[in-house]
Coordinates of C-alpha atoms in Angstrom, one line a residue:
M257 CA -12.0 -0.2 10.1
T258 CA -8.3 0.2 10.6
K259 CA -6.5 0.0 13.9
R260 CA -5.7 3.6 15.0
T261 CA -2.6 5.0 16.6
T262 CA -2.0 8.5 17.9
A263 CA 1.8 9.0 17.7
V264 CA 1.8 10.6 14.2
E265 CA -1.2 12.9 14.5
V266 CA 1.2 15.9 14.3
A267 CA 3.9 14.7 12.0
G268 CA 4.9 18.4 11.3
P269 CA 4.0 20.7 8.5
H270 CA 4.6 19.8 4.9
E271 CA 6.7 22.1 2.8
S272 CA 5.0 22.9 -0.5
R273 CA 7.1 21.8 -3.4
G274 CA 7.2 22.6 -7.0
D275 CA 8.7 20.4 -9.7
H276 CA 12.3 21.4 -8.7
G277 CA 11.9 22.7 -5.1
D278 CA 14.3 22.0 -2.3
D279 CA 13.7 19.6 0.6
R280 CA 13.7 22.1 3.4
E281 CA 11.3 21.0 6.1
R282 CA 13.2 18.7 8.5
T283 CA 12.5 17.4 12.0
E284 CA 15.3 15.9 14.0
R285 CA 14.5 12.5 15.6
G286 CA 17.5 11.2 17.5
D287 CA 20.1 10.4 14.8
R288 CA 17.5 10.3 12.1
T289 CA 16.2 13.2 10.1
M290 CA 12.6 13.5 9.0
R291 CA 11.9 15.4 5.8
H292 CA 8.4 16.5 4.8
F293 CA 7.4 17.9 1.4
T294 CA 4.5 17.9 -1.1
I295 CA 4.2 17.0 -4.7
H296 CA 1.7 18.7 -7.0
H297 CA 0.5 16.8 -10.0
D298 CA -2.8 16.1 -11.8
G299 CA -4.5 18.8 -9.8
V300 CA -3.8 17.1 -6.4
T301 CA -1.3 17.6 -3.6
I302 CA 0.5 14.5 -2.3
P303 CA 2.3 14.8 1.1
V304 CA 5.5 12.8 1.4
S305 CA 7.6 11.9 4.4
R306 CA 11.1 10.6 4.4
G307 CA 13.3 9.4 7.2
G308 CA 15.5 6.6 8.5
R309 CA 18.8 5.2 7.5
G310 CA 19.8 2.3 5.2
R311 CA 18.7 1.1 1.9
P312 CA 15.8 3.1 0.3
L313 CA 12.3 1.8 0.7
V314 CA 9.0 3.3 -0.5
L315 CA 5.8 2.3 1.4
C316 CA 2.6 2.8 -0.6
P317 CA -0.7 2.7 1.5
G318 CA -3.9 1.1 0.2
L319 CA -7.5 2.1 -0.1
N320 CA -8.9 3.5 3.1
S321 CA -5.4 3.7 4.7
T322 CA -3.0 6.5 5.2
Q323 CA 0.7 7.0 6.1
A324 CA -0.5 7.9 9.6
D325 CA -2.3 4.6 9.9
L326 CA 1.0 2.8 8.9
H327 CA 3.0 4.7 11.5
E328 CA 4.1 1.6 13.5
L329 CA 5.3 -0.3 10.5
T330 CA 7.0 2.8 9.1
E331 CA 8.9 3.5 12.3
L332 CA 10.1 -0.1 12.6
L333 CA 11.4 -0.1 9.1
R334 CA 13.2 3.2 9.6
H335 CA 15.7 1.6 11.9
D336 CA 17.5 0.2 8.9
H337 CA 15.8 1.7 5.8
D338 CA 15.5 5.2 4.4
V339 CA 11.7 5.0 4.3
V340 CA 9.6 7.2 2.0
T341 CA 5.8 7.1 2.6
F342 CA 3.0 9.2 1.3
D343 CA -0.8 9.6 1.1
L344 CA -2.8 8.8 -1.9
R345 CA -5.3 11.3 -3.2
G346 CA -8.3 11.7 -1.0
H347 CA -6.5 10.1 1.9
G348 CA -4.8 11.6 5.0
L349 CA -3.2 15.0 4.3
A350 CA -3.5 14.6 0.5
S351 CA -6.0 16.8 -1.3
A352 CA -9.3 15.7 -2.6
A353 CA -9.6 14.8 -6.3
D354 CA -12.1 14.9 -9.2
R355 CA -11.6 11.2 -9.8
Y356 CA -10.7 8.2 -7.8
S357 CA -9.7 5.3 -10.1
F358 CA -6.9 2.8 -10.2
E359 CA -5.1 4.8 -12.9
A360 CA -5.5 8.0 -10.9
F361 CA -4.0 6.4 -7.8
L362 CA -1.3 4.9 -10.0
S363 CA -0.4 8.4 -11.2
D364 CA 0.2 9.4 -7.5
L365 CA 2.7 6.6 -7.1
V366 CA 4.4 7.4 -10.4
A367 CA 4.7 11.1 -9.3
V368 CA 6.3 10.1 -6.0
M369 CA 8.8 7.7 -7.7
A370 CA 9.6 10.4 -10.3
E371 CA 10.4 12.8 -7.5
L372 CA 12.7 10.3 -5.8
E373 CA 14.5 9.7 -9.0
R374 CA 15.2 13.4 -9.2
L375 CA 16.5 13.3 -5.7
D376 CA 19.1 10.8 -6.9
L377 CA 18.8 8.0 -4.3
P378 CA 22.0 6.0 -3.8
S379 CA 20.2 2.9 -5.1
A380 CA 16.8 1.8 -6.5
P381 CA 14.3 1.5 -3.6
L382 CA 12.5 -1.6 -2.4
L383 CA 8.8 -0.9 -3.2
V384 CA 6.4 -2.1 -0.5
G385 CA 2.6 -1.9 -1.0
Y386 CA -0.3 -2.6 1.2
S387 CA -3.7 -3.8 -0.2
L388 CA -4.4 -1.5 -3.2
G389 CA -0.8 -0.2 -2.8
A390 CA 0.4 -3.7 -3.6
D391 CA -1.5 -3.7 -6.9
L392 CA -0.1 -0.3 -7.7
A393 CA 3.4 -1.5 -6.9
V394 CA 3.0 -4.5 -9.3
R395 CA 1.7 -2.3 -12.1
Y396 CA 4.4 0.3 -11.6
A397 CA 7.2 -2.3 -11.5
S398 CA 5.9 -4.0 -14.6
E399 CA 6.2 -0.7 -16.5
H400 CA 9.4 0.6 -14.8
P401 CA 11.3 -2.6 -13.8
D402 CA 14.7 -0.9 -13.6
T403 CA 13.6 1.7 -11.0
V404 CA 12.9 -0.7 -8.1
A405 CA 15.1 -3.2 -6.3
G406 CA 12.3 -5.5 -5.4
L407 CA 8.7 -5.8 -4.3
V408 CA 7.0 -6.6 -1.0
L409 CA 3.3 -7.0 -1.4
I410 CA 1.2 -7.0 1.8
D411 CA -2.3 -8.6 1.3
G412 CA -2.9 -7.3 -2.2
A413 CA -2.0 -7.9 -5.9
N414 CA -3.6 -11.3 -5.6
P415 CA -4.6 -13.1 -8.9
V416 CA -7.7 -14.6 -7.3
P417 CA -9.7 -17.0 -9.4
E418 CA -13.0 -15.3 -8.6
P419 CA -13.8 -11.6 -8.2
F420 CA -13.9 -10.2 -4.6
I421 CA -17.1 -8.3 -5.3
T422 CA -19.9 -10.4 -6.8
E423 CA -23.3 -9.0 -7.8
A424 CA -24.9 -10.9 -4.9
D425 CA -22.5 -9.3 -2.4
A426 CA -22.4 -5.8 -3.7
A427 CA -25.3 -4.4 -1.6
A428 CA -23.8 -5.8 1.6
F429 CA -20.4 -4.3 0.9
L430 CA -22.0 -1.0 0.1
T431 CA -23.8 -1.0 3.4
L432 CA -20.5 -1.9 5.2
W433 CA -18.7 1.0 3.5
E434 CA -21.5 3.4 4.2
K435 CA -21.0 2.7 7.9
L436 CA -17.2 3.2 7.4
A437 CA -17.8 6.5 5.7
T438 CA -20.0 7.6 8.7
Q439 CA -17.3 6.7 11.1
Q440 CA -14.7 8.6 9.0
E441 CA -16.6 11.8 9.5
S442 CA -15.0 12.2 12.9
L443 CA -11.6 12.1 11.3
R444 CA -12.1 14.9 8.8
G445 CA -9.3 17.4 8.9
T446 CA -6.8 14.9 10.4
A447 CA -4.0 12.8 9.1
R448 CA -6.3 9.8 9.0
Q449 CA -9.2 11.1 7.0
V450 CA -10.6 9.4 3.9
L451 CA -12.7 11.6 1.6
L452 CA -14.1 8.9 -0.7
T453 CA -17.8 8.0 -0.5
A454 CA -19.1 4.5 0.0
Q455 CA -20.1 4.3 -3.7
E456 CA -16.6 5.4 -4.8
I457 CA -15.0 2.7 -2.6
L458 CA -17.4 0.1 -4.1
D459 CA -16.6 1.2 -7.6
L460 CA -12.9 1.0 -6.9
N461 CA -13.1 -2.5 -5.5
V462 CA -14.9 -3.6 -8.6
E463 CA -12.2 -2.0 -10.7
I464 CA -9.5 -3.7 -8.6
D465 CA -11.2 -7.1 -9.4
V466 CA -10.8 -6.3 -13.1
V467 CA -7.1 -5.3 -12.5
R468 CA -6.4 -8.6 -10.6
S469 CA -8.0 -10.7 -13.3
G470 CA -5.2 -9.7 -15.6
I471 CA -2.4 -9.3 -13.1
L472 CA -0.5 -12.5 -13.9
H473 CA 0.9 -11.1 -17.1
R474 CA 2.2 -8.1 -15.1
Y475 CA 4.2 -10.4 -12.8
R476 CA 5.8 -12.0 -15.9
K477 CA 7.3 -8.6 -16.8
I478 CA 9.0 -8.1 -13.4
D479 CA 12.5 -9.6 -13.0
R480 CA 13.1 -8.3 -9.5
P481 CA 12.7 -10.3 -6.2
I482 CA 9.1 -10.4 -5.1
S483 CA 7.7 -11.4 -1.7
M484 CA 4.1 -11.6 -0.6
I485 CA 3.0 -11.2 3.1
M486 CA -0.6 -12.4 3.2
S487 CA -3.4 -12.9 5.8
T488 CA -4.8 -16.3 6.4
S489 CA -8.3 -14.8 7.1
M490 CA -8.5 -11.8 4.8
A491 CA -12.2 -11.5 5.3
G492 CA -12.2 -12.4 8.9
D493 CA -12.8 -15.7 10.7
S494 CA -16.5 -15.5 11.6
G495 CA -17.3 -18.8 9.7
E496 CA -20.3 -17.1 8.2
E497 CA -20.6 -16.5 4.5
P498 CA -19.1 -14.8 2.6
A499 CA -16.0 -14.9 4.8
P500 CA -15.0 -18.6 4.3
R501 CA -15.5 -18.3 0.5
L502 CA -13.5 -15.1 0.3
N503 CA -10.7 -16.5 2.4
Q504 CA -10.5 -19.7 0.3
N505 CA -10.4 -17.6 -2.9
W506 CA -7.6 -15.4 -1.4
R507 CA -5.4 -18.4 -0.6
A508 CA -6.2 -20.0 -4.0
G509 CA -5.0 -16.8 -5.7
V510 CA -1.6 -16.9 -4.0
E511 CA -1.2 -20.6 -4.7
R512 CA -2.0 -20.0 -8.3
L513 CA 0.7 -17.2 -8.6
V514 CA 3.4 -19.3 -6.8
R515 CA 2.7 -22.2 -9.1
E516 CA 3.4 -20.0 -12.1
Q517 CA 6.1 -17.9 -10.5
P518 CA 7.9 -20.3 -8.0
H519 CA 10.6 -17.7 -7.3
I520 CA 8.0 -15.6 -5.4
A521 CA 8.2 -16.0 -1.7
A522 CA 4.9 -16.1 0.2
F523 CA 4.6 -15.6 3.9
W524 CA 1.3 -16.2 5.7
L525 CA 0.3 -14.4 8.9
D526 CA -2.6 -15.5 11.1
A527 CA -4.5 -12.3 10.7
D528 CA -7.2 -10.6 8.7
H529 CA -6.8 -7.8 6.2
Q530 CA -5.8 -5.3 8.9
L531 CA -2.5 -7.1 9.3
A532 CA -0.5 -4.0 8.3
F533 CA -1.7 -2.4 11.5
T534 CA -2.1 -5.4 13.8
H535 CA 1.0 -7.3 12.9
A536 CA 3.5 -4.6 12.0
P537 CA 6.4 -6.1 14.0
E538 CA 6.1 -9.4 12.2
I539 CA 5.9 -7.7 8.8
A540 CA 8.9 -5.5 9.6
E541 CA 10.9 -8.4 10.7
I542 CA 10.3 -10.3 7.5
I543 CA 11.4 -7.2 5.5
R544 CA 14.3 -6.2 7.8
S545 CA 15.8 -9.7 8.1
N546 CA 16.1 -9.9 4.3
K547 CA 13.7 -12.9 4.4
A548 CA 11.5 -11.0 1.9
Q549 CA 14.3 -11.1 -0.6
S550 CA 15.7 -14.6 -0.2
A551 CA 13.3 -17.0 1.5
K552 CA 11.4 -19.8 -0.3
P553 CA 7.6 -19.7 -0.4
T554 CA 5.8 -21.2 2.6
P555 CA 3.5 -24.2 2.1

């Protein structure tokens, strides 16, 4: 379950937008202007929010997370970044979809980036992705390297040596996500809803394992600065299986990547996979201080 905040529950209406519509919905926030619009593609509606000042930055949520969940991190980054954030299909204020797959979610990110290109940003944006959003960012950057200034990957896009979901663990994870789906029922109709079923979440995690098994060659295609902000206890710190095994596998994946790509900076936070919600100030400071673009990997 993600840490919930309430400050963004009413972020304002989203202006419906066609392929060439104007950015008309604006909400003044001090000396910053919030803009809200929607993108229609592939039969789904994607809500987009833009605000802040400074260099462009696109923040891509992950599976089971929404732009409302990432509100604290987003607001911190907006002090010195022009931040664009959005909801993936079936999440938050985005519409439901007929299919939830890695390629389908990737098409949502591609549609957002294409719209930003049409808006003629002053420079290519820094692409920040959390969890699944990190994997989407790597795939996107490997196919469109000239459209991003760099990548910041938060607890995702990890070339782990072993799959996250094994046949032995699948039933336990399905039960976990069934409980999560039940809890999500109270959020239906809000900016934090997730419409995917437990089985769809399980299937996506299995697919993500396949994506990560071949992600090293994607990194080789990216010639932009890359930073990873990773949790030390991705699966929690209970000490009971499978958490220790999963945490060891998580660290081994990053170490494997940095050995092959030593220019990638890795930052470790003493946290679990919820770090984007529980450690937003630390993450924002790494990004805002330019550490994410210049520091050397941590041991």
